[in-house]
Amino acid sequence: MELQQRGALAGLLVLLLPLLLPGLFSPLSHASPSTFSEWNVPKPRHLSLLRSALQRETSHEKLSDLWAPLADQGWRPCVESTNAPSALPEKSEGYLQVFLDGGLNQQRMGICDAVAVAKILNATLVIPHFEVNPVWQDSSSFVDIFDVDHFINVLKDDISIVKELPDEFSWSTREYYATAIRATRIKTAPVHASANWYLDNVLPVLQSYGIAAISPFSHRLTFDNLPMDIQRLRCKVNFQALVFVPHIRALGDALVSRLRYPSRRTEVLSTNYLRETTDVIDENKASKFVVIHLRFDKDMAAHSACDFGGGKAEKLALAKYRQVIWQGRVLNSQFTDEELRSQGRCPLTPEEIGLLLAALGFDNSTRLYLASHKVYGGEARISTLRKLFPLMEDKKSLASSDERAQIKKKASLLAAVDYYVGLHSDIFISASPGNMHNALLGHRTYKNLKTIRPNMVLLGQLFLNKSISWSDFQQAVLEGHENRQGQIRLRKAKQSLYTYPAPHCMCQA
């Protein structure tokens, strides 16, 4: 009874807070500290470790080991069909539409699955429709992000793909399916459905109407018990067919070049938004760099239900945000901050990711590229990380305003640039698991590139120990990450082949 009363009181408090303290819930969740109303600028939470980290020294030998590329692990990319290529069937069963939600990398997985489902059904795939992202309000379409002609050409021997429906089916739109129940819409596709489910439930619709629209379509195809040809096709889509549009690749190449050759003189051409070097490139003097995906936006902070040192105002603001966005469906909120951290369920803050990198041996001459959309708390949150690694860059510091104009306020395009730079970095590390982390982990495994996977349980427990010395912290970090730097891990049942591409997307050499 007492627990119920507490719950009711907490619910009432959440409802009254915006009226009692309206300043706490300003939409300026990413404003500068001077205008930030929902939290106090936090002090470093691990001050003793931070002081030691700022005085750290790393031997040349240790740095060489850190930057050394992965050794050959005996696996190579292998996405072609295990059978001899055959001509496409003369007659398609009909047109398959899918409506994808989520962010860039969730959409990416949905595209791969849609191609596989079209193959299973012998359907003609319509270029997938992207829903407007409810969090970032991004309306970018497939053709805004991915090179559609390349996509169709790479897969032309596997399935039929069209950019648009023929006129006779022009009525089949997102708006049409939003107004009423429609016979051609499949709304009941279960998560991780089998191939037989599609044959039993979608194929009859295709045969009856010539078209079927599946919505929602996130995680709607199983990773298990599928023919190897279908698995290899998913790999082919992910690693070969999906490439970004030319201007994203060009901007990504420019940022990578500026990270590798920071001293080069550049100028902005009036005819092209990219900068052109005026120096001769010396490949032997290329700098190495780390990409950090700092997954620390307001959504992540609120959903984790962890305490991040912003005081009561921050706690109340995040509690309100959880209630508004998820109506209380955040199971983590049942646990204390200590319980969540000891289980590795709290995202690493910028301060903590900096301490991890310092403990691994990266010194203050390390070039970092910060891949993130909006960091909760802005520069005030990032400042500690910047003290540890002063040579830290991001899209804004590396690219001109003209270069950024084509991707401004487009979360998917911003993420695409970060993905591209992350794929071409010497080392990639994410502050916490998520779709970007999983996608790049898989892609870099496929290319045998070094990727550090933070040991979240270990780090959560280490950061709870307020009396731990720097030497003990560093030793624990080094031992806990010895086998988490890109070593091949074979996919297990129910795991994503986009995250663990061996053995379905790779063959032993």
Short mmCIF file of C-alpha atoms in Angstrom, two decimals:
data_model
loop_
_atom_site.label_atom_id
_atom_site.label_comp_id
_atom_site.label_asym_id
_atom_site.label_seq_id
_atom_site.Cartn_x
_atom_site.Cartn_y
_atom_site.Cartn_z
CA MET A 1 0.00 0.00 0.00
CA GLU A 2 2.82 2.36 0.93
CA LEU A 3 4.48 1.63 -2.46
CA GLN A 4 1.23 2.50 -4.28
CA GLN A 5 0.95 5.77 -2.37
CA ARG A 6 4.53 6.67 -3.27
CA GLY A 7 3.83 5.88 -6.92
CA ALA A 8 0.70 8.03 -6.93
CA LEU A 9 2.57 10.90 -5.23
CA ALA A 10 5.41 10.63 -7.75
CA GLY A 11 2.94 10.69 -10.64
CA LEU A 12 1.22 13.78 -9.23
CA LEU A 13 4.57 15.48 -8.75
CA VAL A 14 5.51 14.83 -12.38
CA LEU A 15 2.24 16.43 -13.52
CA LEU A 16 2.61 19.46 -11.26
CA LEU A 17 6.29 20.15 -11.85
CA PRO A 18 5.86 22.02 -15.16
CA LEU A 19 3.37 24.36 -13.43
CA LEU A 20 5.41 24.85 -10.27
CA LEU A 21 8.81 25.12 -11.97
CA PRO A 22 8.19 26.02 -15.61
CA GLY A 23 11.79 27.07 -16.20
CA LEU A 24 12.99 23.52 -15.66
CA PHE A 25 11.25 22.26 -18.76
CA SER A 26 12.42 24.72 -21.34
CA PRO A 27 12.83 23.22 -24.84
CA LEU A 28 16.37 24.59 -24.88
CA SER A 29 17.75 21.19 -23.89
CA HIS A 30 20.95 21.75 -25.83
CA ALA A 31 21.50 25.43 -25.12
CA SER A 32 24.70 26.94 -23.81
CA PRO A 33 25.30 26.85 -20.02
CA SER A 34 24.38 30.52 -19.68
CA THR A 35 20.82 29.85 -20.95
CA PHE A 36 20.51 26.27 -19.75
CA SER A 37 17.63 26.07 -17.29
CA GLU A 38 17.19 22.40 -16.49
CA TRP A 39 20.50 21.50 -14.92
CA ASN A 40 23.50 22.97 -13.19
CA VAL A 41 26.83 22.62 -14.94
CA PRO A 42 28.19 19.42 -13.38
CA LYS A 43 31.61 19.22 -11.83
CA PRO A 44 33.85 16.29 -12.78
CA ARG A 45 32.52 13.19 -11.01
CA HIS A 46 35.87 11.40 -10.93
CA LEU A 47 38.17 14.22 -9.92
CA SER A 48 40.97 12.08 -8.52
CA LEU A 49 41.17 9.96 -11.68
CA LEU A 50 40.94 13.07 -13.83
CA ARG A 51 43.88 14.74 -12.09
CA SER A 52 46.02 11.65 -12.63
CA ALA A 53 44.88 11.31 -16.24
CA LEU A 54 45.86 14.90 -16.99
CA GLN A 55 49.40 14.12 -15.77
CA ARG A 56 49.67 10.82 -17.63
CA GLU A 57 52.60 9.85 -19.82
CA THR A 58 52.55 7.12 -22.43
CA SER A 59 55.62 5.44 -23.85
CA HIS A 60 56.26 5.46 -27.60
CA GLU A 61 56.15 1.67 -27.55
CA LYS A 62 52.69 1.64 -25.94
CA LEU A 63 51.38 4.16 -28.47
CA SER A 64 52.74 2.05 -31.33
CA ASP A 65 50.88 -0.97 -29.99
CA LEU A 66 47.68 1.03 -29.66
CA TRP A 67 47.78 2.29 -33.23
CA ALA A 68 48.92 -1.00 -34.75
CA PRO A 69 46.29 -2.34 -37.19
CA LEU A 70 44.64 -5.67 -36.50
CA ALA A 71 46.54 -8.74 -37.59
CA ASP A 72 45.03 -10.95 -40.26
CA GLN A 73 42.46 -13.09 -38.44
CA GLY A 74 41.94 -15.61 -41.23
CA TRP A 75 38.60 -14.27 -42.46
CA ARG A 76 37.74 -12.34 -45.61
CA PRO A 77 34.59 -10.68 -47.01
CA CYS A 78 32.39 -13.24 -48.72
CA VAL A 79 28.91 -12.05 -49.75
CA GLU A 80 28.35 -13.67 -53.13
CA SER A 81 25.75 -16.39 -53.48
CA THR A 82 26.85 -19.94 -52.74
CA ASN A 83 25.00 -21.04 -55.88
CA ALA A 84 25.71 -20.11 -59.48
CA PRO A 85 23.85 -16.87 -60.41
CA SER A 86 20.56 -17.48 -62.14
CA ALA A 87 18.33 -15.20 -64.14
CA LEU A 88 15.50 -13.46 -62.31
CA PRO A 89 12.07 -15.09 -62.71
CA GLU A 90 10.23 -13.69 -65.72
CA LYS A 91 7.19 -12.70 -63.67
CA SER A 92 7.20 -10.92 -60.33
CA GLU A 93 4.49 -11.74 -57.81
CA GLY A 94 3.84 -8.02 -57.33
CA TYR A 95 5.20 -4.85 -55.76
CA LEU A 96 6.49 -4.83 -52.19
CA GLN A 97 6.48 -1.58 -50.21
CA VAL A 98 8.03 -1.17 -46.77
CA PHE A 99 7.78 1.82 -44.44
CA LEU A 100 10.85 2.24 -42.22
CA ASP A 101 11.12 4.23 -39.02
CA GLY A 102 13.99 4.90 -36.63
CA GLY A 103 17.30 6.57 -37.28
CA LEU A 104 19.81 6.05 -40.07
CA ASN A 105 21.21 2.72 -38.90
CA GLN A 106 17.86 1.22 -38.00
CA GLN A 107 16.68 2.17 -41.48
CA ARG A 108 19.81 0.64 -42.94
CA MET A 109 19.00 -2.73 -41.34
CA GLY A 110 15.41 -2.43 -42.53
CA ILE A 111 16.55 -1.91 -46.13
CA CYS A 112 18.69 -5.06 -45.99
CA ASP A 113 15.78 -7.05 -44.60
CA ALA A 114 13.39 -5.64 -47.19
CA VAL A 115 15.62 -6.86 -50.03
CA ALA A 116 15.74 -10.31 -48.44
CA VAL A 117 11.95 -10.43 -48.04
CA ALA A 118 11.48 -9.35 -51.67
CA LYS A 119 13.77 -12.21 -52.70
CA ILE A 120 11.84 -14.71 -50.56
CA LEU A 121 8.54 -13.58 -52.12
CA ASN A 122 9.84 -13.07 -55.66
CA ALA A 123 8.47 -9.53 -55.43
CA THR A 124 9.56 -6.28 -57.01
CA LEU A 125 10.87 -4.00 -54.27
CA VAL A 126 9.85 -0.36 -54.28
CA ILE A 127 12.62 1.88 -52.90
CA PRO A 128 11.77 1.91 -49.16
CA HIS A 129 9.87 4.82 -47.69
CA PHE A 130 11.43 6.54 -44.64
CA GLU A 131 9.06 7.82 -41.98
CA VAL A 132 9.74 11.24 -40.49
CA ASN A 133 11.93 10.66 -37.44
CA PRO A 134 9.79 11.59 -34.40
CA VAL A 135 12.79 12.57 -32.27
CA TRP A 136 14.90 14.56 -34.74
CA GLN A 137 12.05 15.54 -37.09
CA ASP A 138 14.14 14.53 -40.11
CA SER A 139 12.27 14.01 -43.37
CA SER A 140 15.27 12.76 -45.40
CA SER A 141 14.33 10.11 -47.96
CA PHE A 142 16.27 7.13 -49.31
CA VAL A 143 17.57 9.12 -52.27
CA ASP A 144 18.73 11.93 -49.97
CA ILE A 145 21.03 9.53 -48.12
CA PHE A 146 21.90 6.56 -50.34
CA ASP A 147 23.06 6.33 -53.96
CA VAL A 148 19.90 4.80 -55.43
CA ASP A 149 21.37 4.00 -58.86
CA HIS A 150 24.29 2.16 -57.28
CA PHE A 151 21.85 0.29 -55.02
CA ILE A 152 19.74 -0.90 -57.96
CA ASN A 153 22.75 -1.78 -60.11
CA VAL A 154 24.53 -3.88 -57.46
CA LEU A 155 21.35 -5.90 -56.82
CA LYS A 156 20.08 -6.15 -60.40
CA ASP A 157 20.89 -9.86 -60.63
CA ASP A 158 19.26 -10.63 -57.27
CA ILE A 159 15.89 -8.83 -57.24
CA SER A 160 13.87 -6.35 -59.28
CA ILE A 161 13.81 -2.84 -57.81
CA VAL A 162 11.83 0.23 -58.92
CA LYS A 163 12.17 3.81 -57.75
CA GLU A 164 8.42 4.47 -57.94
CA LEU A 165 5.22 2.51 -58.36
CA PRO A 166 3.59 2.45 -61.80
CA ASP A 167 0.56 4.71 -62.26
CA GLU A 168 -1.93 1.91 -61.68
CA PHE A 169 -0.71 1.63 -58.06
CA SER A 170 -0.09 5.32 -57.41
CA TRP A 171 -2.87 5.25 -54.80
CA SER A 172 -0.69 3.11 -52.48
CA THR A 173 0.78 5.90 -50.36
CA ARG A 174 1.58 6.47 -46.69
CA GLU A 175 -1.42 8.78 -46.46
CA TYR A 176 -3.72 6.11 -47.93
CA TYR A 177 -2.74 3.62 -45.23
CA ALA A 178 -3.02 6.21 -42.45
CA THR A 179 -6.73 6.88 -42.97
CA ALA A 180 -8.28 3.42 -42.62
CA ILE A 181 -7.69 -0.32 -42.50
CA ARG A 182 -6.58 -1.46 -45.98
CA ALA A 183 -6.49 -4.94 -47.42
CA THR A 184 -3.06 -4.35 -48.98
CA ARG A 185 -1.37 -3.26 -45.75
CA ILE A 186 0.27 -5.88 -43.53
CA LYS A 187 0.37 -4.42 -40.06
CA THR A 188 0.92 -7.60 -38.08
CA ALA A 189 4.40 -8.71 -39.13
CA PRO A 190 5.95 -10.05 -35.92
CA VAL A 191 9.43 -9.08 -34.81
CA HIS A 192 11.96 -11.51 -36.33
CA ALA A 193 9.36 -13.26 -38.48
CA SER A 194 10.38 -16.40 -40.37
CA ALA A 195 10.52 -16.79 -44.13
CA ASN A 196 7.45 -19.04 -43.93
CA TRP A 197 5.50 -16.29 -42.19
CA TYR A 198 6.00 -14.05 -45.22
CA LEU A 199 5.08 -16.84 -47.62
CA ASP A 200 1.90 -17.57 -45.64
CA ASN A 201 0.79 -14.01 -44.88
CA VAL A 202 2.24 -11.63 -47.48
CA LEU A 203 2.45 -13.70 -50.65
CA PRO A 204 -1.36 -14.18 -50.83
CA VAL A 205 -1.83 -10.39 -50.65
CA LEU A 206 0.67 -9.90 -53.47
CA GLN A 207 -1.06 -12.51 -55.59
CA SER A 208 -4.53 -11.05 -54.93
CA TYR A 209 -3.80 -7.34 -55.35
CA GLY A 210 -0.42 -7.13 -57.10
CA ILE A 211 0.93 -5.07 -54.22
CA ALA A 212 1.57 -5.38 -50.48
CA ALA A 213 2.70 -2.70 -48.05
CA ILE A 214 4.34 -3.73 -44.76
CA SER A 215 4.25 -1.17 -41.98
CA PRO A 216 5.85 -1.17 -39.49
CA PHE A 217 8.96 -2.91 -40.83
CA SER A 218 11.72 -2.64 -38.23
CA HIS A 219 13.39 -5.90 -37.18
CA ARG A 220 10.77 -7.86 -39.08
CA LEU A 221 12.95 -10.72 -40.41
CA THR A 222 14.62 -13.40 -38.33
CA PHE A 223 18.38 -13.82 -38.22
CA ASP A 224 18.10 -17.59 -37.84
CA ASN A 225 17.03 -20.58 -39.94
CA LEU A 226 17.23 -18.84 -43.31
CA PRO A 227 18.91 -20.22 -46.45
CA MET A 228 22.54 -19.16 -46.80
CA ASP A 229 21.70 -17.41 -50.09
CA ILE A 230 19.26 -15.11 -48.28
CA GLN A 231 21.78 -14.38 -45.53
CA ARG A 232 24.49 -13.62 -48.08
CA LEU A 233 22.07 -11.31 -49.91
CA ARG A 234 21.50 -9.31 -46.73
CA CYS A 235 25.28 -9.01 -46.36
CA LYS A 236 25.61 -7.89 -49.98
CA VAL A 237 23.07 -5.13 -49.43
CA ASN A 238 24.69 -3.90 -46.24
CA PHE A 239 28.32 -3.97 -47.31
CA GLN A 240 28.14 -3.39 -51.07
CA ALA A 241 24.82 -1.97 -52.25
CA LEU A 242 24.32 0.71 -49.60
CA VAL A 243 26.71 3.59 -50.23
CA PHE A 244 26.04 7.21 -49.40
CA VAL A 245 25.23 9.84 -52.00
CA PRO A 246 28.29 11.48 -53.63
CA HIS A 247 28.20 14.73 -51.66
CA ILE A 248 28.19 12.82 -48.33
CA ARG A 249 31.15 10.72 -49.46
CA ALA A 250 32.99 13.80 -50.70
CA LEU A 251 32.50 15.66 -47.43
CA GLY A 252 33.50 12.56 -45.48
CA ASP A 253 36.68 12.22 -47.54
CA ALA A 254 37.47 15.88 -46.91
CA LEU A 255 37.08 15.50 -43.15
CA VAL A 256 39.20 12.35 -43.10
CA SER A 257 41.90 14.16 -45.09
CA ARG A 258 41.91 17.09 -42.65
CA LEU A 259 42.23 14.71 -39.72
CA ARG A 260 45.12 12.88 -41.36
CA TYR A 261 46.92 16.01 -42.63
CA PRO A 262 46.06 18.78 -40.13
CA SER A 263 48.90 21.08 -41.22
CA ARG A 264 47.93 21.24 -44.89
CA ARG A 265 46.94 24.64 -46.26
CA THR A 266 43.50 24.71 -47.81
CA GLU A 267 41.24 27.09 -49.64
CA VAL A 268 37.56 27.09 -50.44
CA LEU A 269 36.77 27.00 -54.14
CA SER A 270 33.83 29.04 -55.37
CA THR A 271 32.73 26.26 -57.74
CA ASN A 272 32.85 23.44 -55.23
CA TYR A 273 32.07 23.30 -51.54
CA LEU A 274 35.08 21.08 -50.88
CA ARG A 275 38.44 22.55 -49.99
CA GLU A 276 41.40 21.91 -52.23
CA THR A 277 44.87 21.43 -50.86
CA THR A 278 47.74 23.55 -52.06
CA ASP A 279 50.40 21.21 -50.65
CA VAL A 280 51.86 17.99 -51.95
CA ILE A 281 50.59 15.13 -49.82
CA ASP A 282 53.24 13.16 -48.00
CA GLU A 283 51.56 9.84 -47.20
CA ASN A 284 54.34 8.97 -44.75
CA LYS A 285 53.34 11.93 -42.54
CA ALA A 286 49.68 11.01 -42.23
CA SER A 287 48.27 11.36 -38.70
CA LYS A 288 46.21 8.63 -37.09
CA PHE A 289 42.91 9.42 -35.43
CA VAL A 290 40.20 7.91 -33.24
CA VAL A 291 36.49 8.38 -33.84
CA ILE A 292 34.37 8.50 -30.70
CA HIS A 293 30.63 8.04 -31.07
CA LEU A 294 29.47 9.99 -28.04
CA ARG A 295 25.98 8.58 -27.65
CA PHE A 296 24.92 11.03 -24.99
CA ASP A 297 21.83 12.89 -26.17
CA LYS A 298 18.83 13.75 -24.04
CA ASP A 299 16.89 10.68 -25.16
CA MET A 300 19.73 8.38 -24.13
CA ALA A 301 20.22 10.12 -20.78
CA ALA A 302 16.51 10.02 -19.95
CA HIS A 303 15.92 6.46 -21.07
CA SER A 304 18.86 5.14 -19.05
CA ALA A 305 17.37 6.55 -15.80
CA CYS A 306 20.93 7.10 -14.52
CA ASP A 307 22.27 10.07 -12.57
CA PHE A 308 24.75 12.23 -14.49
CA GLY A 309 25.69 14.80 -11.86
CA GLY A 310 23.43 17.66 -12.92
CA GLY A 311 21.67 17.90 -9.59
CA LYS A 312 18.00 17.83 -8.66
CA ALA A 313 16.95 20.03 -11.56
CA GLU A 314 18.42 17.59 -14.08
CA LYS A 315 16.84 14.59 -12.35
CA LEU A 316 13.42 16.24 -12.36
CA ALA A 317 13.75 17.33 -15.99
CA LEU A 318 14.77 13.86 -17.18
CA ALA A 319 11.96 12.27 -15.12
CA LYS A 320 9.47 14.60 -16.81
CA TYR A 321 10.94 13.84 -20.21
CA ARG A 322 10.63 10.09 -19.59
CA GLN A 323 7.00 10.52 -18.57
CA VAL A 324 6.10 12.60 -21.61
CA ILE A 325 7.95 10.53 -24.21
CA TRP A 326 7.53 6.99 -22.86
CA GLN A 327 4.57 7.35 -20.43
CA GLY A 328 6.53 5.64 -17.68
CA ARG A 329 7.59 2.64 -19.79
CA VAL A 330 11.24 2.88 -18.74
CA LEU A 331 12.01 -0.21 -16.69
CA ASN A 332 15.43 1.08 -15.68
CA SER A 333 13.76 3.68 -13.44
CA GLN A 334 12.96 0.88 -10.97
CA PHE A 335 16.65 0.62 -10.08
CA THR A 336 19.01 2.91 -8.22
CA ASP A 337 21.85 4.64 -10.02
CA GLU A 338 24.35 2.34 -8.26
CA GLU A 339 22.46 -0.76 -9.39
CA LEU A 340 22.28 0.45 -12.98
CA ARG A 341 25.98 1.33 -13.09
CA SER A 342 27.10 -1.95 -11.56
CA GLN A 343 25.12 -3.74 -14.29
CA GLY A 344 26.74 -1.63 -17.04
CA ARG A 345 23.43 -0.01 -18.00
CA CYS A 346 24.51 3.64 -17.85
CA PRO A 347 25.95 5.33 -20.94
CA LEU A 348 29.44 6.68 -20.48
CA THR A 349 29.60 10.44 -20.03
CA PRO A 350 32.15 12.47 -22.02
CA GLU A 351 34.30 12.58 -18.87
CA GLU A 352 34.17 8.78 -18.50
CA ILE A 353 34.94 8.03 -22.14
CA GLY A 354 37.94 10.36 -21.80
CA LEU A 355 39.18 8.50 -18.75
CA LEU A 356 38.75 5.19 -20.57
CA LEU A 357 40.84 6.40 -23.52
CA ALA A 358 43.50 7.80 -21.19
CA ALA A 359 43.69 4.52 -19.28
CA LEU A 360 44.06 2.60 -22.55
CA GLY A 361 47.16 4.71 -23.23
CA PHE A 362 46.07 7.47 -25.60
CA ASP A 363 47.94 10.67 -24.77
CA ASN A 364 47.04 14.34 -25.24
CA SER A 365 48.54 14.37 -28.73
CA THR A 366 45.84 11.95 -29.91
CA ARG A 367 43.57 13.32 -32.59
CA LEU A 368 39.91 12.62 -31.85
CA TYR A 369 36.86 13.07 -34.04
CA LEU A 370 33.66 13.46 -32.07
CA ALA A 371 30.73 11.77 -33.83
CA SER A 372 27.47 12.80 -32.22
CA HIS A 373 24.26 14.62 -33.00
CA LYS A 374 23.54 16.73 -29.94
CA VAL A 375 25.37 16.13 -26.69
CA TYR A 376 23.08 16.61 -23.70
CA GLY A 377 24.44 19.67 -21.94
CA GLY A 378 26.49 20.87 -24.89
CA GLU A 379 30.05 22.09 -24.49
CA ALA A 380 29.80 22.15 -20.70
CA ARG A 381 29.51 18.37 -20.75
CA ILE A 382 32.30 17.96 -23.29
CA SER A 383 34.80 20.31 -21.65
CA THR A 384 36.42 17.63 -19.45
CA LEU A 385 36.96 15.36 -22.45
CA ARG A 386 38.48 18.30 -24.30
CA LYS A 387 40.92 18.93 -21.44
CA LEU A 388 42.13 15.35 -21.73
CA PHE A 389 42.29 15.45 -25.53
CA PRO A 390 42.76 19.02 -26.77
CA LEU A 391 43.15 17.90 -30.40
CA MET A 392 39.46 17.03 -30.64
CA GLU A 393 37.50 17.85 -33.77
CA ASP A 394 33.97 17.49 -35.06
CA LYS A 395 32.01 18.41 -38.17
CA LYS A 396 31.70 22.03 -37.14
CA SER A 397 35.41 22.55 -36.46
CA LEU A 398 36.60 20.74 -39.60
CA ALA A 399 34.08 21.85 -42.22
CA SER A 400 33.16 25.31 -43.42
CA SER A 401 29.62 26.67 -43.09
CA ASP A 402 29.20 26.24 -46.86
CA GLU A 403 30.20 22.59 -46.61
CA ARG A 404 27.79 22.00 -43.75
CA ALA A 405 24.90 23.74 -45.48
CA GLN A 406 23.80 20.61 -47.37
CA ILE A 407 23.47 18.58 -44.17
CA LYS A 408 22.38 21.25 -41.69
CA LYS A 409 19.45 20.21 -39.48
CA LYS A 410 19.29 16.81 -41.21
CA ALA A 411 20.01 14.24 -38.51
CA SER A 412 20.28 11.35 -40.96
CA LEU A 413 22.78 13.16 -43.18
CA LEU A 414 24.79 14.28 -40.17
CA ALA A 415 24.84 10.68 -38.97
CA ALA A 416 25.85 9.51 -42.45
CA VAL A 417 28.91 11.79 -42.41
CA ASP A 418 29.86 10.50 -38.96
CA TYR A 419 29.37 6.90 -40.12
CA TYR A 420 31.63 7.49 -43.14
CA VAL A 421 34.38 9.10 -41.06
CA GLY A 422 34.02 6.34 -38.43
CA LEU A 423 34.43 3.67 -41.10
CA HIS A 424 37.65 5.29 -42.35
CA SER A 425 39.26 5.94 -38.94
CA ASP A 426 42.16 4.02 -37.46
CA ILE A 427 40.14 3.20 -34.35
CA PHE A 428 36.44 3.51 -33.57
CA ILE A 429 34.91 3.49 -30.09
CA SER A 430 31.35 4.12 -28.94
CA ALA A 431 30.41 5.44 -25.52
CA SER A 432 27.59 2.89 -25.25
CA PRO A 433 26.00 0.19 -27.40
CA GLY A 434 23.35 1.29 -29.89
CA ASN A 435 22.45 1.20 -33.58
CA MET A 436 25.44 3.27 -34.74
CA HIS A 437 27.80 1.25 -32.55
CA ASN A 438 26.38 -2.04 -33.81
CA ALA A 439 26.41 -1.03 -37.47
CA LEU A 440 29.99 0.24 -37.42
CA LEU A 441 31.19 -2.67 -35.29
CA GLY A 442 29.91 -5.04 -37.97
CA HIS A 443 31.19 -3.00 -40.91
CA ARG A 444 34.65 -2.60 -39.40
CA THR A 445 34.77 -6.31 -38.51
CA TYR A 446 33.96 -7.02 -42.15
CA LYS A 447 36.96 -4.85 -43.15
CA ASN A 448 39.19 -6.12 -40.29
CA LEU A 449 39.57 -2.69 -38.67
CA LYS A 450 40.24 -1.98 -35.00
CA THR A 451 37.15 -1.20 -32.93
CA ILE A 452 37.24 -0.90 -29.15
CA ARG A 453 34.12 -2.19 -27.39
CA PRO A 454 33.84 -0.67 -23.91
CA ASN A 455 33.31 -3.22 -21.15
CA MET A 456 30.27 -1.48 -19.70
CA VAL A 457 29.88 -3.70 -16.61
CA LEU A 458 33.54 -3.36 -15.67
CA LEU A 459 33.58 0.40 -16.23
CA GLY A 460 30.35 0.93 -14.31
CA GLN A 461 31.82 -0.87 -11.30
CA LEU A 462 35.18 0.92 -11.56
CA PHE A 463 33.55 4.35 -11.69
CA LEU A 464 31.47 3.52 -8.59
CA ASN A 465 34.71 3.01 -6.65
CA LYS A 466 35.50 6.57 -5.58
CA SER A 467 38.73 5.57 -3.83
CA ILE A 468 40.34 3.64 -6.68
CA SER A 469 43.85 4.76 -7.62
CA TRP A 470 44.85 5.65 -11.17
CA SER A 471 47.25 2.71 -11.42
CA ASP A 472 44.57 0.22 -10.30
CA PHE A 473 42.00 1.81 -12.61
CA GLN A 474 44.38 1.70 -15.57
CA GLN A 475 45.42 -1.90 -14.95
CA ALA A 476 41.78 -3.01 -14.69
CA VAL A 477 40.88 -1.15 -17.89
CA LEU A 478 43.79 -2.63 -19.84
CA GLU A 479 43.03 -6.17 -18.70
CA GLY A 480 39.30 -5.74 -19.29
CA HIS A 481 39.75 -4.55 -22.87
CA GLU A 482 42.56 -6.81 -24.01
CA ASN A 483 40.22 -8.91 -26.19
CA ARG A 484 37.71 -6.19 -27.09
CA GLN A 485 39.55 -4.42 -29.92
CA GLY A 486 38.13 -5.95 -33.07
CA GLN A 487 38.76 -9.65 -32.65
CA ILE A 488 36.38 -11.78 -34.72
CA ARG A 489 33.36 -13.00 -32.76
CA LEU A 490 31.17 -15.52 -34.55
CA ARG A 491 27.49 -14.70 -34.60
CA LYS A 492 25.38 -16.63 -32.11
CA ALA A 493 21.69 -17.52 -32.37
CA LYS A 494 19.40 -14.46 -32.41
CA GLN A 495 22.33 -12.05 -32.82
CA SER A 496 22.36 -9.62 -35.74
CA LEU A 497 24.51 -10.57 -38.72
CA TYR A 498 24.90 -6.82 -39.36
CA THR A 499 26.80 -6.61 -36.04
CA TYR A 500 28.49 -10.02 -36.24
CA PRO A 501 29.13 -10.64 -39.96
CA ALA A 502 31.10 -13.89 -39.49
CA PRO A 503 30.37 -16.51 -40.64
CA HIS A 504 27.45 -15.47 -42.92
CA CYS A 505 29.13 -12.49 -44.58
CA MET A 506 32.69 -13.78 -44.31
CA CYS A 507 34.63 -16.91 -45.26
CA GLN A 508 37.70 -18.39 -43.64
CA ALA A 509 40.71 -17.75 -45.86
#
